[in-house]
Amino acid sequence: MDDPRAHVAHVPAQRGPADDSPWHSSAACRRDEAGLFFAPSKEPTAARLAREEQAKRVCARCPVLLECREHALLQPEPYGVWGGLTAAERRVVLARRRRREQELREAARVGSQVAAAG
């Protein structure tokens, strides 16, 4: 029979930056199975959703959740659950941030035009 660990995606020894910054050393996930945070290949949808929810429960109790999430958004991390968000959820957050930044730039541009005219 196949070894189920053979189907787990390769997980780096560390989930955070190579310098093992202080937030990373305090992460709750350092005490959990790395496979919980990264999808095995060909994982059925129901199994993936259950695994991701379990990983998110670990993240929910993590003292460095926000630091981890920002790291994953700034890198950006393309796989796994980081900071309580899946890769798809992080893409949504990044798209919203880009839209908001664009709206702020546009508002600043309009505001400077109004100020110059008035």
Short mmCIF file of N, CA and C in Angstrom, two decimals:
data_model
loop_
_atom_site.label_atom_id
_atom_site.label_comp_id
_atom_site.label_asym_id
_atom_site.label_seq_id
_atom_site.Cartn_x
_atom_site.Cartn_y
_atom_site.Cartn_z
N MET A 1 0.84 -1.18 0.00
CA MET A 1 0.00 0.00 0.00
C MET A 1 0.88 1.24 0.00
N ASP A 2 0.39 2.30 -0.64
CA ASP A 2 1.15 3.55 -0.71
C ASP A 2 1.33 4.18 0.65
N ASP A 3 2.47 4.77 0.86
CA ASP A 3 2.73 5.54 2.07
C ASP A 3 2.05 6.89 1.89
N PRO A 4 1.07 7.27 2.74
CA PRO A 4 0.37 8.55 2.56
C PRO A 4 1.29 9.75 2.62
N ARG A 5 2.42 9.62 3.30
CA ARG A 5 3.35 10.75 3.37
C ARG A 5 4.02 11.00 2.04
N ALA A 6 4.02 10.00 1.16
CA ALA A 6 4.64 10.16 -0.16
C ALA A 6 3.86 11.14 -1.02
N HIS A 7 2.61 11.40 -0.68
CA HIS A 7 1.77 12.29 -1.48
C HIS A 7 1.73 13.72 -0.94
N VAL A 8 2.44 13.97 0.16
CA VAL A 8 2.47 15.31 0.74
C VAL A 8 3.47 16.16 -0.03
N ALA A 9 3.07 17.37 -0.36
CA ALA A 9 3.97 18.29 -1.06
C ALA A 9 5.21 18.53 -0.21
N HIS A 10 6.33 18.79 -0.88
CA HIS A 10 7.56 19.09 -0.15
C HIS A 10 7.37 20.34 0.69
N VAL A 11 7.70 20.25 1.95
CA VAL A 11 7.57 21.37 2.88
C VAL A 11 8.95 21.76 3.34
N PRO A 12 9.34 23.02 3.18
CA PRO A 12 10.65 23.44 3.66
C PRO A 12 10.80 23.21 5.16
N ALA A 13 12.02 23.08 5.61
CA ALA A 13 12.27 22.84 7.02
C ALA A 13 11.70 23.96 7.88
N GLN A 14 11.71 25.17 7.37
CA GLN A 14 11.14 26.30 8.09
C GLN A 14 10.00 26.86 7.27
N ARG A 15 8.94 27.33 7.94
CA ARG A 15 7.80 27.91 7.24
C ARG A 15 7.97 29.41 7.07
N GLY A 16 8.96 29.98 7.69
CA GLY A 16 9.12 31.43 7.63
C GLY A 16 10.44 31.81 7.01
N PRO A 17 10.85 33.06 7.19
CA PRO A 17 12.08 33.54 6.59
C PRO A 17 13.29 32.78 7.12
N ALA A 18 14.31 32.74 6.30
CA ALA A 18 15.51 31.97 6.63
C ALA A 18 16.20 32.47 7.89
N ASP A 19 16.03 33.75 8.22
CA ASP A 19 16.71 34.28 9.40
C ASP A 19 16.00 33.89 10.70
N ASP A 20 14.91 33.12 10.62
CA ASP A 20 14.18 32.66 11.80
C ASP A 20 13.89 33.82 12.75
N SER A 21 13.24 34.83 12.20
CA SER A 21 12.93 36.03 12.96
C SER A 21 12.08 35.70 14.19
N PRO A 22 12.02 36.60 15.16
CA PRO A 22 11.31 36.34 16.41
C PRO A 22 9.85 35.89 16.23
N TRP A 23 9.12 36.49 15.28
CA TRP A 23 7.73 36.07 15.12
C TRP A 23 7.66 34.60 14.71
N HIS A 24 8.59 34.19 13.87
CA HIS A 24 8.57 32.81 13.36
C HIS A 24 8.84 31.80 14.47
N SER A 25 9.73 32.12 15.36
CA SER A 25 10.07 31.17 16.43
C SER A 25 8.93 31.01 17.42
N SER A 26 7.98 31.95 17.45
CA SER A 26 6.84 31.87 18.36
C SER A 26 5.60 31.27 17.72
N ALA A 27 5.68 30.88 16.46
CA ALA A 27 4.50 30.41 15.73
C ALA A 27 3.98 29.08 16.28
N ALA A 28 2.67 29.00 16.44
CA ALA A 28 2.03 27.78 16.93
C ALA A 28 2.25 26.61 15.99
N CYS A 29 2.38 26.86 14.71
CA CYS A 29 2.53 25.79 13.73
C CYS A 29 3.86 25.06 13.86
N ARG A 30 4.81 25.61 14.55
CA ARG A 30 6.11 24.94 14.72
C ARG A 30 5.97 23.67 15.54
N ARG A 31 4.85 23.56 16.25
CA ARG A 31 4.62 22.37 17.08
C ARG A 31 3.65 21.40 16.42
N ASP A 32 3.19 21.69 15.21
CA ASP A 32 2.21 20.85 14.54
C ASP A 32 2.80 20.18 13.31
N GLU A 33 2.10 19.22 12.80
CA GLU A 33 2.49 18.50 11.60
C GLU A 33 2.49 19.45 10.41
N ALA A 34 3.62 19.57 9.72
CA ALA A 34 3.72 20.49 8.58
C ALA A 34 2.73 20.13 7.48
N GLY A 35 2.42 18.86 7.31
CA GLY A 35 1.47 18.43 6.29
C GLY A 35 0.09 19.00 6.49
N LEU A 36 -0.21 19.45 7.68
CA LEU A 36 -1.49 20.07 7.96
C LEU A 36 -1.64 21.39 7.21
N PHE A 37 -0.54 22.07 6.96
CA PHE A 37 -0.56 23.40 6.36
C PHE A 37 -0.33 23.40 4.86
N PHE A 38 0.06 22.26 4.31
CA PHE A 38 0.35 22.16 2.88
C PHE A 38 -0.39 20.98 2.28
N ALA A 39 -0.96 21.17 1.10
CA ALA A 39 -1.80 20.15 0.47
C ALA A 39 -1.00 18.99 -0.09
N PRO A 40 -1.47 17.77 0.19
CA PRO A 40 -0.91 16.61 -0.51
C PRO A 40 -1.33 16.68 -1.98
N SER A 41 -0.58 16.05 -2.85
CA SER A 41 -0.96 16.05 -4.26
C SER A 41 -2.26 15.25 -4.43
N LYS A 42 -3.09 15.70 -5.33
CA LYS A 42 -4.36 15.03 -5.67
C LYS A 42 -5.26 14.84 -4.46
N GLU A 43 -5.27 15.80 -3.56
CA GLU A 43 -6.10 15.73 -2.36
C GLU A 43 -7.56 15.99 -2.74
N PRO A 44 -8.48 15.12 -2.34
CA PRO A 44 -9.90 15.37 -2.62
C PRO A 44 -10.37 16.66 -1.95
N THR A 45 -11.33 17.31 -2.56
CA THR A 45 -11.80 18.61 -2.07
C THR A 45 -12.26 18.56 -0.62
N ALA A 46 -13.06 17.57 -0.26
CA ALA A 46 -13.55 17.48 1.12
C ALA A 46 -12.40 17.33 2.10
N ALA A 47 -11.41 16.53 1.75
CA ALA A 47 -10.25 16.35 2.63
C ALA A 47 -9.45 17.64 2.73
N ARG A 48 -9.30 18.35 1.61
CA ARG A 48 -8.56 19.62 1.61
C ARG A 48 -9.25 20.63 2.52
N LEU A 49 -10.57 20.76 2.38
CA LEU A 49 -11.31 21.72 3.19
C LEU A 49 -11.20 21.38 4.68
N ALA A 50 -11.30 20.11 5.02
CA ALA A 50 -11.18 19.70 6.42
C ALA A 50 -9.78 19.98 6.96
N ARG A 51 -8.75 19.68 6.15
CA ARG A 51 -7.37 19.93 6.57
C ARG A 51 -7.13 21.42 6.75
N GLU A 52 -7.63 22.23 5.81
CA GLU A 52 -7.44 23.68 5.91
C GLU A 52 -8.14 24.24 7.14
N GLU A 53 -9.32 23.74 7.46
CA GLU A 53 -10.02 24.21 8.67
C GLU A 53 -9.24 23.84 9.92
N GLN A 54 -8.66 22.65 9.93
CA GLN A 54 -7.85 22.24 11.07
C GLN A 54 -6.61 23.13 11.19
N ALA A 55 -5.97 23.43 10.08
CA ALA A 55 -4.81 24.32 10.09
C ALA A 55 -5.21 25.71 10.58
N LYS A 56 -6.36 26.19 10.14
CA LYS A 56 -6.83 27.52 10.56
C LYS A 56 -7.10 27.56 12.06
N ARG A 57 -7.53 26.43 12.63
CA ARG A 57 -7.74 26.39 14.09
C ARG A 57 -6.41 26.55 14.81
N VAL A 58 -5.35 25.97 14.27
CA VAL A 58 -4.02 26.16 14.85
C VAL A 58 -3.64 27.64 14.75
N CYS A 59 -3.86 28.21 13.57
CA CYS A 59 -3.52 29.62 13.36
C CYS A 59 -4.31 30.53 14.30
N ALA A 60 -5.57 30.20 14.55
CA ALA A 60 -6.42 31.04 15.39
C ALA A 60 -5.88 31.19 16.81
N ARG A 61 -5.13 30.22 17.27
CA ARG A 61 -4.57 30.30 18.63
C ARG A 61 -3.13 30.78 18.64
N CYS A 62 -2.63 31.17 17.47
CA CYS A 62 -1.22 31.54 17.34
C CYS A 62 -0.98 32.97 17.80
N PRO A 63 0.05 33.19 18.61
CA PRO A 63 0.34 34.54 19.09
C PRO A 63 0.93 35.46 18.01
N VAL A 64 1.38 34.89 16.89
CA VAL A 64 1.99 35.71 15.83
C VAL A 64 1.21 35.61 14.51
N LEU A 65 -0.09 35.40 14.62
CA LEU A 65 -0.94 35.25 13.45
C LEU A 65 -0.79 36.40 12.47
N LEU A 66 -0.84 37.63 12.95
CA LEU A 66 -0.79 38.79 12.05
C LEU A 66 0.58 38.93 11.38
N GLU A 67 1.64 38.67 12.11
CA GLU A 67 2.98 38.74 11.53
C GLU A 67 3.14 37.69 10.43
N CYS A 68 2.64 36.50 10.69
CA CYS A 68 2.72 35.41 9.72
C CYS A 68 1.91 35.76 8.47
N ARG A 69 0.71 36.29 8.68
CA ARG A 69 -0.15 36.67 7.55
C ARG A 69 0.53 37.73 6.70
N GLU A 70 1.09 38.74 7.33
CA GLU A 70 1.77 39.80 6.57
C GLU A 70 2.96 39.25 5.80
N HIS A 71 3.70 38.34 6.42
CA HIS A 71 4.82 37.71 5.72
C HIS A 71 4.31 37.02 4.46
N ALA A 72 3.24 36.24 4.59
CA ALA A 72 2.70 35.50 3.45
C ALA A 72 2.15 36.42 2.38
N LEU A 73 1.64 37.57 2.76
CA LEU A 73 1.11 38.53 1.79
C LEU A 73 2.23 39.30 1.11
N LEU A 74 3.29 39.58 1.82
CA LEU A 74 4.40 40.35 1.25
C LEU A 74 5.33 39.51 0.39
N GLN A 75 5.42 38.20 0.66
CA GLN A 75 6.36 37.35 -0.08
C GLN A 75 6.03 37.24 -1.57
N PRO A 76 4.90 36.94 -2.08
CA PRO A 76 3.77 36.26 -1.46
C PRO A 76 3.98 34.74 -1.48
N GLU A 77 3.46 34.09 -0.47
CA GLU A 77 3.57 32.63 -0.36
C GLU A 77 2.49 32.00 -1.25
N PRO A 78 2.87 31.20 -2.24
CA PRO A 78 1.89 30.67 -3.19
C PRO A 78 1.16 29.42 -2.71
N TYR A 79 1.62 28.78 -1.64
CA TYR A 79 1.01 27.52 -1.21
C TYR A 79 0.78 27.53 0.29
N GLY A 80 -0.14 26.71 0.72
CA GLY A 80 -0.33 26.43 2.13
C GLY A 80 -1.18 27.45 2.87
N VAL A 81 -1.45 27.11 4.12
CA VAL A 81 -2.18 27.99 5.03
C VAL A 81 -1.13 28.76 5.82
N TRP A 82 -1.20 30.07 5.72
CA TRP A 82 -0.30 30.98 6.44
C TRP A 82 -1.16 32.06 7.08
N GLY A 83 -0.92 32.35 8.33
CA GLY A 83 -1.66 33.43 8.99
C GLY A 83 -3.16 33.21 8.95
N GLY A 84 -3.58 31.96 8.95
CA GLY A 84 -5.01 31.65 8.96
C GLY A 84 -5.70 31.79 7.62
N LEU A 85 -4.93 31.99 6.55
CA LEU A 85 -5.52 32.15 5.22
C LEU A 85 -4.93 31.13 4.26
N THR A 86 -5.78 30.61 3.37
CA THR A 86 -5.32 29.74 2.30
C THR A 86 -4.70 30.61 1.21
N ALA A 87 -4.05 29.97 0.24
CA ALA A 87 -3.47 30.70 -0.88
C ALA A 87 -4.53 31.48 -1.63
N ALA A 88 -5.70 30.88 -1.85
CA ALA A 88 -6.79 31.57 -2.55
C ALA A 88 -7.28 32.76 -1.75
N GLU A 89 -7.40 32.62 -0.45
CA GLU A 89 -7.85 33.74 0.40
C GLU A 89 -6.82 34.86 0.39
N ARG A 90 -5.55 34.50 0.37
CA ARG A 90 -4.51 35.54 0.32
C ARG A 90 -4.56 36.30 -1.00
N ARG A 91 -4.86 35.60 -2.09
CA ARG A 91 -4.99 36.29 -3.39
C ARG A 91 -6.13 37.30 -3.34
N VAL A 92 -7.22 36.97 -2.68
CA VAL A 92 -8.36 37.89 -2.54
C VAL A 92 -7.93 39.11 -1.72
N VAL A 93 -7.24 38.89 -0.61
CA VAL A 93 -6.78 40.00 0.23
C VAL A 93 -5.85 40.91 -0.57
N LEU A 94 -4.93 40.33 -1.32
CA LEU A 94 -4.00 41.13 -2.11
C LEU A 94 -4.74 41.93 -3.19
N ALA A 95 -5.72 41.33 -3.83
CA ALA A 95 -6.49 42.05 -4.85
C ALA A 95 -7.25 43.21 -4.21
N ARG A 96 -7.83 42.99 -3.04
CA ARG A 96 -8.54 44.08 -2.34
C ARG A 96 -7.58 45.19 -1.96
N ARG A 97 -6.38 44.84 -1.49
CA ARG A 97 -5.38 45.86 -1.14
C ARG A 97 -5.00 46.68 -2.36
N ARG A 98 -4.79 46.00 -3.49
CA ARG A 98 -4.42 46.73 -4.71
C ARG A 98 -5.53 47.69 -5.14
N ARG A 99 -6.78 47.22 -5.08
CA ARG A 99 -7.91 48.10 -5.42
C ARG A 99 -7.99 49.29 -4.48
N ARG A 100 -7.82 49.06 -3.19
CA ARG A 100 -7.89 50.14 -2.19
C ARG A 100 -6.75 51.14 -2.41
N GLU A 101 -5.56 50.65 -2.69
CA GLU A 101 -4.43 51.55 -2.96
C GLU A 101 -4.69 52.39 -4.20
N GLN A 102 -5.28 51.78 -5.22
CA GLN A 102 -5.62 52.51 -6.43
C GLN A 102 -6.67 53.58 -6.14
N GLU A 103 -7.69 53.24 -5.35
CA GLU A 103 -8.72 54.21 -4.97
C GLU A 103 -8.11 55.37 -4.19
N LEU A 104 -7.18 55.09 -3.29
CA LEU A 104 -6.54 56.15 -2.51
C LEU A 104 -5.69 57.05 -3.40
N ARG A 105 -4.97 56.45 -4.35
CA ARG A 105 -4.18 57.27 -5.28
C ARG A 105 -5.08 58.17 -6.12
N GLU A 106 -6.19 57.61 -6.58
CA GLU A 106 -7.14 58.39 -7.38
C GLU A 106 -7.75 59.52 -6.56
N ALA A 107 -8.12 59.24 -5.32
CA ALA A 107 -8.68 60.28 -4.45
C ALA A 107 -7.66 61.38 -4.19
N ALA A 108 -6.40 61.00 -3.99
CA ALA A 108 -5.35 61.99 -3.76
C ALA A 108 -5.14 62.84 -5.01
N ARG A 109 -5.19 62.23 -6.18
CA ARG A 109 -5.03 62.96 -7.43
C ARG A 109 -6.17 63.96 -7.62
N VAL A 110 -7.39 63.52 -7.39
CA VAL A 110 -8.56 64.40 -7.53
C VAL A 110 -8.48 65.52 -6.49
N GLY A 111 -8.09 65.17 -5.27
CA GLY A 111 -7.97 66.17 -4.22
C GLY A 111 -6.93 67.23 -4.55
N SER A 112 -5.83 66.84 -5.13
CA SER A 112 -4.80 67.82 -5.49
C SER A 112 -5.25 68.69 -6.66
N GLN A 113 -6.05 68.16 -7.57
CA GLN A 113 -6.60 68.94 -8.68
C GLN A 113 -7.59 69.98 -8.15
N VAL A 114 -8.43 69.56 -7.20
CA VAL A 114 -9.41 70.48 -6.61
C VAL A 114 -8.70 71.60 -5.86
N ALA A 115 -7.68 71.25 -5.10
CA ALA A 115 -6.94 72.24 -4.33
C ALA A 115 -6.23 73.24 -5.26
N ALA A 116 -5.70 72.74 -6.36
CA ALA A 116 -5.01 73.62 -7.31
C ALA A 116 -5.98 74.56 -8.01
N ALA A 117 -7.19 74.09 -8.23
CA ALA A 117 -8.19 74.92 -8.94
C ALA A 117 -8.85 75.92 -8.00
N GLY A 118 -8.86 75.62 -6.73
CA GLY A 118 -9.67 76.43 -5.84
C GLY A 118 -8.96 77.40 -5.05
#
